[in-house]
PDB file of N, CA and C in Angstrom:
ATOM      1  N   UNK A   1      91.046 -12.914  32.486  1.00  0.00           N
ATOM      2  CA  UNK A   1      90.828 -12.409  33.825  1.00  0.00           C
ATOM      3  C   UNK A   1      89.355 -12.109  34.017  1.00  0.00           C
ATOM      4  N   UNK A   2      88.908 -12.249  35.233  1.00  0.00           N
ATOM      5  CA  UNK A   2      87.511 -11.935  35.538  1.00  0.00           C
ATOM      6  C   UNK A   2      87.469 -10.993  36.726  1.00  0.00           C
ATOM      7  N   UNK A   3      86.602  -9.990  36.632  1.00  0.00           N
ATOM      8  CA  UNK A   3      86.474  -8.997  37.691  1.00  0.00           C
ATOM      9  C   UNK A   3      84.993  -8.787  37.968  1.00  0.00           C
ATOM     10  N   UNK A   4      84.645  -8.703  39.239  1.00  0.00           N
ATOM     11  CA  UNK A   4      83.267  -8.409  39.635  1.00  0.00           C
ATOM     12  C   UNK A   4      83.230  -6.975  40.146  1.00  0.00           C
ATOM     13  N   UNK A   5      82.349  -6.172  39.547  1.00  0.00           N
ATOM     14  CA  UNK A   5      82.260  -4.757  39.886  1.00  0.00           C
ATOM     15  C   UNK A   5      80.912  -4.446  40.522  1.00  0.00           C
ATOM     16  N   UNK A   6      80.919  -3.842  41.699  1.00  0.00           N
ATOM     17  CA  UNK A   6      79.685  -3.384  42.338  1.00  0.00           C
ATOM     18  C   UNK A   6      79.308  -2.055  41.684  1.00  0.00           C
ATOM     19  N   UNK A   7      78.036  -1.927  41.289  1.00  0.00           N
ATOM     20  CA  UNK A   7      77.604  -0.736  40.562  1.00  0.00           C
ATOM     21  C   UNK A   7      76.441  -0.078  41.282  1.00  0.00           C
ATOM     22  N   UNK A   8      76.583   1.213  41.504  1.00  0.00           N
ATOM     23  CA  UNK A   8      75.566   2.016  42.172  1.00  0.00           C
ATOM     24  C   UNK A   8      74.720   2.725  41.113  1.00  0.00           C
ATOM     25  N   UNK A   9      73.404   2.791  41.342  1.00  0.00           N
ATOM     26  CA  UNK A   9      72.536   3.580  40.475  1.00  0.00           C
ATOM     27  C   UNK A   9      71.677   2.815  39.487  1.00  0.00           C
ATOM     28  N   UNK A  10      71.841   1.497  39.374  1.00  0.00           N
ATOM     29  CA  UNK A  10      71.034   0.719  38.423  1.00  0.00           C
ATOM     30  C   UNK A  10      69.657   0.421  39.019  1.00  0.00           C
ATOM     31  N   UNK A  11      68.608   0.684  38.204  1.00  0.00           N
ATOM     32  CA  UNK A  11      67.248   0.456  38.699  1.00  0.00           C
ATOM     33  C   UNK A  11      66.350  -0.299  37.722  1.00  0.00           C
ATOM     34  N   UNK A  12      66.790  -0.445  36.457  1.00  0.00           N
ATOM     35  CA  UNK A  12      65.908  -1.055  35.462  1.00  0.00           C
ATOM     36  C   UNK A  12      66.707  -1.764  34.380  1.00  0.00           C
ATOM     37  N   UNK A  13      65.997  -2.417  33.467  1.00  0.00           N
ATOM     38  CA  UNK A  13      66.656  -3.123  32.366  1.00  0.00           C
ATOM     39  C   UNK A  13      67.418  -2.168  31.451  1.00  0.00           C
ATOM     40  N   UNK A  14      66.919  -0.946  31.312  1.00  0.00           N
ATOM     41  CA  UNK A  14      67.617   0.051  30.512  1.00  0.00           C
ATOM     42  C   UNK A  14      68.974   0.388  31.117  1.00  0.00           C
ATOM     43  N   UNK A  15      69.016   0.416  32.439  1.00  0.00           N
ATOM     44  CA  UNK A  15      70.288   0.654  33.145  1.00  0.00           C
ATOM     45  C   UNK A  15      71.271  -0.462  32.830  1.00  0.00           C
ATOM     46  N   UNK A  16      70.783  -1.686  32.870  1.00  0.00           N
ATOM     47  CA  UNK A  16      71.618  -2.854  32.585  1.00  0.00           C
ATOM     48  C   UNK A  16      72.194  -2.745  31.174  1.00  0.00           C
ATOM     49  N   UNK A  17      71.357  -2.388  30.212  1.00  0.00           N
ATOM     50  CA  UNK A  17      71.804  -2.264  28.822  1.00  0.00           C
ATOM     51  C   UNK A  17      72.875  -1.192  28.674  1.00  0.00           C
ATOM     52  N   UNK A  18      72.690  -0.058  29.355  1.00  0.00           N
ATOM     53  CA  UNK A  18      73.666   1.033  29.272  1.00  0.00           C
ATOM     54  C   UNK A  18      75.013   0.609  29.830  1.00  0.00           C
ATOM     55  N   UNK A  19      75.009  -0.003  31.014  1.00  0.00           N
ATOM     56  CA  UNK A  19      76.256  -0.442  31.634  1.00  0.00           C
ATOM     57  C   UNK A  19      76.938  -1.477  30.749  1.00  0.00           C
ATOM     58  N   UNK A  20      76.163  -2.428  30.239  1.00  0.00           N
ATOM     59  CA  UNK A  20      76.729  -3.481  29.398  1.00  0.00           C
ATOM     60  C   UNK A  20      77.362  -2.885  28.139  1.00  0.00           C
ATOM     61  N   UNK A  21      76.670  -1.956  27.511  1.00  0.00           N
ATOM     62  CA  UNK A  21      77.171  -1.327  26.284  1.00  0.00           C
ATOM     63  C   UNK A  21      78.450  -0.531  26.558  1.00  0.00           C
ATOM     64  N   UNK A  22      78.460   0.250  27.642  1.00  0.00           N
ATOM     65  CA  UNK A  22      79.629   1.079  27.975  1.00  0.00           C
ATOM     66  C   UNK A  22      80.843   0.214  28.301  1.00  0.00           C
ATOM     67  N   UNK A  23      80.648  -0.821  29.108  1.00  0.00           N
ATOM     68  CA  UNK A  23      81.770  -1.677  29.483  1.00  0.00           C
ATOM     69  C   UNK A  23      82.275  -2.478  28.292  1.00  0.00           C
ATOM     70  N   UNK A  24      81.386  -2.908  27.419  1.00  0.00           N
ATOM     71  CA  UNK A  24      81.782  -3.688  26.243  1.00  0.00           C
ATOM     72  C   UNK A  24      82.654  -2.875  25.288  1.00  0.00           C
ATOM     73  N   UNK A  25      82.527  -1.558  25.332  1.00  0.00           N
ATOM     74  CA  UNK A  25      83.285  -0.681  24.439  1.00  0.00           C
ATOM     75  C   UNK A  25      84.725  -0.454  24.912  1.00  0.00           C
ATOM     76  N   UNK A  26      85.052  -0.878  26.129  1.00  0.00           N
ATOM     77  CA  UNK A  26      86.410  -0.700  26.656  1.00  0.00           C
ATOM     78  C   UNK A  26      87.346  -1.717  26.005  1.00  0.00           C
ATOM     79  N   UNK A  27      88.491  -1.227  25.532  1.00  0.00           N
ATOM     80  CA  UNK A  27      89.481  -2.116  24.917  1.00  0.00           C
ATOM     81  C   UNK A  27      89.943  -3.155  25.926  1.00  0.00           C
ATOM     82  N   UNK A  28      89.922  -4.419  25.514  1.00  0.00           N
ATOM     83  CA  UNK A  28      90.352  -5.507  26.389  1.00  0.00           C
ATOM     84  C   UNK A  28      89.208  -6.258  27.044  1.00  0.00           C
ATOM     85  N   UNK A  29      87.997  -5.695  26.996  1.00  0.00           N
ATOM     86  CA  UNK A  29      86.832  -6.371  27.579  1.00  0.00           C
ATOM     87  C   UNK A  29      86.307  -7.382  26.569  1.00  0.00           C
ATOM     88  N   UNK A  30      86.165  -8.628  27.019  1.00  0.00           N
ATOM     89  CA  UNK A  30      85.700  -9.700  26.139  1.00  0.00           C
ATOM     90  C   UNK A  30      84.241 -10.067  26.382  1.00  0.00           C
ATOM     91  N   UNK A  31      83.782  -9.947  27.626  1.00  0.00           N
ATOM     92  CA  UNK A  31      82.403 -10.330  27.954  1.00  0.00           C
ATOM     93  C   UNK A  31      81.940  -9.540  29.173  1.00  0.00           C
ATOM     94  N   UNK A  32      80.661  -9.134  29.162  1.00  0.00           N
ATOM     95  CA  UNK A  32      80.079  -8.406  30.285  1.00  0.00           C
ATOM     96  C   UNK A  32      78.737  -9.031  30.617  1.00  0.00           C
ATOM     97  N   UNK A  33      78.552  -9.393  31.897  1.00  0.00           N
ATOM     98  CA  UNK A  33      77.269  -9.890  32.370  1.00  0.00           C
ATOM     99  C   UNK A  33      76.842  -8.982  33.519  1.00  0.00           C
ATOM    100  N   UNK A  34      75.722  -8.275  33.335  1.00  0.00           N
ATOM    101  CA  UNK A  34      75.247  -7.335  34.345  1.00  0.00           C
ATOM    102  C   UNK A  34      74.083  -7.965  35.098  1.00  0.00           C
ATOM    103  N   UNK A  35      74.151  -7.899  36.423  1.00  0.00           N
ATOM    104  CA  UNK A  35      73.136  -8.466  37.310  1.00  0.00           C
ATOM    105  C   UNK A  35      72.427  -7.325  38.024  1.00  0.00           C
ATOM    106  N   UNK A  36      71.198  -6.999  37.582  1.00  0.00           N
ATOM    107  CA  UNK A  36      70.437  -5.893  38.161  1.00  0.00           C
ATOM    108  C   UNK A  36      70.124  -6.142  39.625  1.00  0.00           C
ATOM    109  N   UNK A  37      69.633  -7.327  39.956  1.00  0.00           N
ATOM    110  CA  UNK A  37      69.263  -7.648  41.340  1.00  0.00           C
ATOM    111  C   UNK A  37      70.474  -7.583  42.273  1.00  0.00           C
ATOM    112  N   UNK A  38      71.606  -8.039  41.797  1.00  0.00           N
ATOM    113  CA  UNK A  38      72.827  -8.041  42.609  1.00  0.00           C
ATOM    114  C   UNK A  38      73.601  -6.736  42.541  1.00  0.00           C
ATOM    115  N   UNK A  39      73.132  -5.809  41.689  1.00  0.00           N
ATOM    116  CA  UNK A  39      73.803  -4.509  41.508  1.00  0.00           C
ATOM    117  C   UNK A  39      75.292  -4.685  41.199  1.00  0.00           C
ATOM    118  N   UNK A  40      75.578  -5.580  40.242  1.00  0.00           N
ATOM    119  CA  UNK A  40      76.973  -5.836  39.911  1.00  0.00           C
ATOM    120  C   UNK A  40      77.125  -6.218  38.442  1.00  0.00           C
ATOM    121  N   UNK A  41      78.368  -6.165  37.983  1.00  0.00           N
ATOM    122  CA  UNK A  41      78.710  -6.615  36.640  1.00  0.00           C
ATOM    123  C   UNK A  41      79.918  -7.538  36.759  1.00  0.00           C
ATOM    124  N   UNK A  42      79.855  -8.647  36.044  1.00  0.00           N
ATOM    125  CA  UNK A  42      80.996  -9.551  35.968  1.00  0.00           C
ATOM    126  C   UNK A  42      81.602  -9.342  34.591  1.00  0.00           C
ATOM    127  N   UNK A  43      82.877  -8.980  34.572  1.00  0.00           N
ATOM    128  CA  UNK A  43      83.548  -8.603  33.332  1.00  0.00           C
ATOM    129  C   UNK A  43      84.738  -9.524  33.093  1.00  0.00           C
ATOM    130  N   UNK A  44      84.792 -10.118  31.904  1.00  0.00           N
ATOM    131  CA  UNK A  44      85.948 -10.927  31.513  1.00  0.00           C
ATOM    132  C   UNK A  44      86.803 -10.069  30.589  1.00  0.00           C
ATOM    133  N   UNK A  45      88.115 -10.027  30.882  1.00  0.00           N
ATOM    134  CA  UNK A  45      89.029  -9.199  30.105  1.00  0.00           C
ATOM    135  C   UNK A  45      90.259  -9.996  29.695  1.00  0.00           C
ATOM    136  N   UNK A  46      90.961  -9.476  28.701  1.00  0.00           N
ATOM    137  CA  UNK A  46      92.205 -10.118  28.279  1.00  0.00           C
ATOM    138  C   UNK A  46      93.420  -9.345  28.778  1.00  0.00           C
ATOM    139  N   UNK A  47      93.188  -8.333  29.618  1.00  0.00           N
ATOM    140  CA  UNK A  47      94.270  -7.566  30.241  1.00  0.00           C
ATOM    141  C   UNK A  47      93.723  -6.908  31.506  1.00  0.00           C
ATOM    142  N   UNK A  48      94.615  -6.394  32.335  1.00  0.00           N
ATOM    143  CA  UNK A  48      94.205  -5.721  33.566  1.00  0.00           C
ATOM    144  C   UNK A  48      93.577  -4.373  33.215  1.00  0.00           C
ATOM    145  N   UNK A  49      92.387  -4.127  33.756  1.00  0.00           N
ATOM    146  CA  UNK A  49      91.688  -2.859  33.532  1.00  0.00           C
ATOM    147  C   UNK A  49      91.324  -2.307  34.904  1.00  0.00           C
ATOM    148  N   UNK A  50      91.654  -1.052  35.144  1.00  0.00           N
ATOM    149  CA  UNK A  50      91.434  -0.459  36.466  1.00  0.00           C
ATOM    150  C   UNK A  50      89.972  -0.102  36.691  1.00  0.00           C
ATOM    151  N   UNK A  51      89.612  -0.006  37.970  1.00  0.00           N
ATOM    152  CA  UNK A  51      88.264   0.424  38.348  1.00  0.00           C
ATOM    153  C   UNK A  51      88.003   1.826  37.791  1.00  0.00           C
ATOM    154  N   UNK A  52      89.033   2.664  37.786  1.00  0.00           N
ATOM    155  CA  UNK A  52      88.902   4.031  37.267  1.00  0.00           C
ATOM    156  C   UNK A  52      88.490   4.027  35.791  1.00  0.00           C
ATOM    157  N   UNK A  53      89.022   3.090  35.020  1.00  0.00           N
ATOM    158  CA  UNK A  53      88.670   2.991  33.595  1.00  0.00           C
ATOM    159  C   UNK A  53      87.196   2.664  33.427  1.00  0.00           C
ATOM    160  N   UNK A  54      86.689   1.760  34.267  1.00  0.00           N
ATOM    161  CA  UNK A  54      85.260   1.435  34.195  1.00  0.00           C
ATOM    162  C   UNK A  54      84.415   2.641  34.583  1.00  0.00           C
ATOM    163  N   UNK A  55      84.852   3.403  35.583  1.00  0.00           N
ATOM    164  CA  UNK A  55      84.115   4.605  35.970  1.00  0.00           C
ATOM    165  C   UNK A  55      84.160   5.661  34.877  1.00  0.00           C
ATOM    166  N   UNK A  56      85.279   5.772  34.173  1.00  0.00           N
ATOM    167  CA  UNK A  56      85.371   6.714  33.049  1.00  0.00           C
ATOM    168  C   UNK A  56      84.348   6.363  31.971  1.00  0.00           C
ATOM    169  N   UNK A  57      84.129   5.061  31.755  1.00  0.00           N
ATOM    170  CA  UNK A  57      83.154   4.622  30.748  1.00  0.00           C
ATOM    171  C   UNK A  57      81.729   5.016  31.143  1.00  0.00           C
ATOM    172  N   UNK A  58      81.515   5.222  32.446  1.00  0.00           N
ATOM    173  CA  UNK A  58      80.190   5.598  32.946  1.00  0.00           C
ATOM    174  C   UNK A  58      80.096   7.088  33.274  1.00  0.00           C
ATOM    175  N   UNK A  59      81.086   7.865  32.861  1.00  0.00           N
ATOM    176  CA  UNK A  59      81.243   9.258  33.282  1.00  0.00           C
ATOM    177  C   UNK A  59      79.990  10.128  33.128  1.00  0.00           C
ATOM    178  N   UNK A  60      79.274  10.022  32.037  1.00  0.00           N
ATOM    179  CA  UNK A  60      78.117  10.898  31.828  1.00  0.00           C
ATOM    180  C   UNK A  60      76.787  10.185  32.101  1.00  0.00           C
ATOM    181  N   UNK A  61      76.837   9.170  32.956  1.00  0.00           N
ATOM    182  CA  UNK A  61      75.619   8.442  33.343  1.00  0.00           C
ATOM    183  C   UNK A  61      75.401   8.621  34.844  1.00  0.00           C
ATOM    184  N   UNK A  62      74.321   8.039  35.345  1.00  0.00           N
ATOM    185  CA  UNK A  62      74.040   8.104  36.787  1.00  0.00           C
ATOM    186  C   UNK A  62      74.646   6.920  37.537  1.00  0.00           C
ATOM    187  N   UNK A  63      75.445   6.115  36.856  1.00  0.00           N
ATOM    188  CA  UNK A  63      76.008   4.912  37.447  1.00  0.00           C
ATOM    189  C   UNK A  63      77.445   5.132  37.911  1.00  0.00           C
ATOM    190  N   UNK A  64      77.859   4.345  38.898  1.00  0.00           N
ATOM    191  CA  UNK A  64      79.221   4.458  39.410  1.00  0.00           C
ATOM    192  C   UNK A  64      79.673   3.101  39.942  1.00  0.00           C
ATOM    193  N   UNK A  65      80.910   2.740  39.609  1.00  0.00           N
ATOM    194  CA  UNK A  65      81.516   1.533  40.179  1.00  0.00           C
ATOM    195  C   UNK A  65      81.965   1.891  41.588  1.00  0.00           C
ATOM    196  N   UNK A  66      81.485   1.116  42.577  1.00  0.00           N
ATOM    197  CA  UNK A  66      81.773   1.432  43.979  1.00  0.00           C
ATOM    198  C   UNK A  66      82.602   0.356  44.669  1.00  0.00           C
ATOM    199  N   UNK A  67      83.152  -0.550  43.883  1.00  0.00           N
ATOM    200  CA  UNK A  67      83.997  -1.589  44.446  1.00  0.00           C
ATOM    201  C   UNK A  67      84.221  -2.695  43.438  1.00  0.00           C
ATOM    202  N   UNK A  68      85.283  -3.466  43.660  1.00  0.00           N
ATOM    203  CA  UNK A  68      85.573  -4.572  42.751  1.00  0.00           C
ATOM    204  C   UNK A  68      86.298  -5.681  43.499  1.00  0.00           C
ATOM    205  N   UNK A  69      86.187  -6.891  42.940  1.00  0.00           N
ATOM    206  CA  UNK A  69      86.944  -8.028  43.471  1.00  0.00           C
ATOM    207  C   UNK A  69      87.233  -9.015  42.373  1.00  0.00           C
TER     208      UNK A  69
END
């Protein structure tokens, strides 16, 4: 499965690395590609993962998932 997540709060390459690392640690996530310019992450998973789960992974950061498709 592939999901595109809109992410609020990313401003630099360090932000991209943090989001990528946090999302990669979620069980079921196989690949994460973060697009700083597009303010989004494309995530490939082997099971359904809720938007809330992605936000939980970002809980203590300045980032937030604000939509998905």
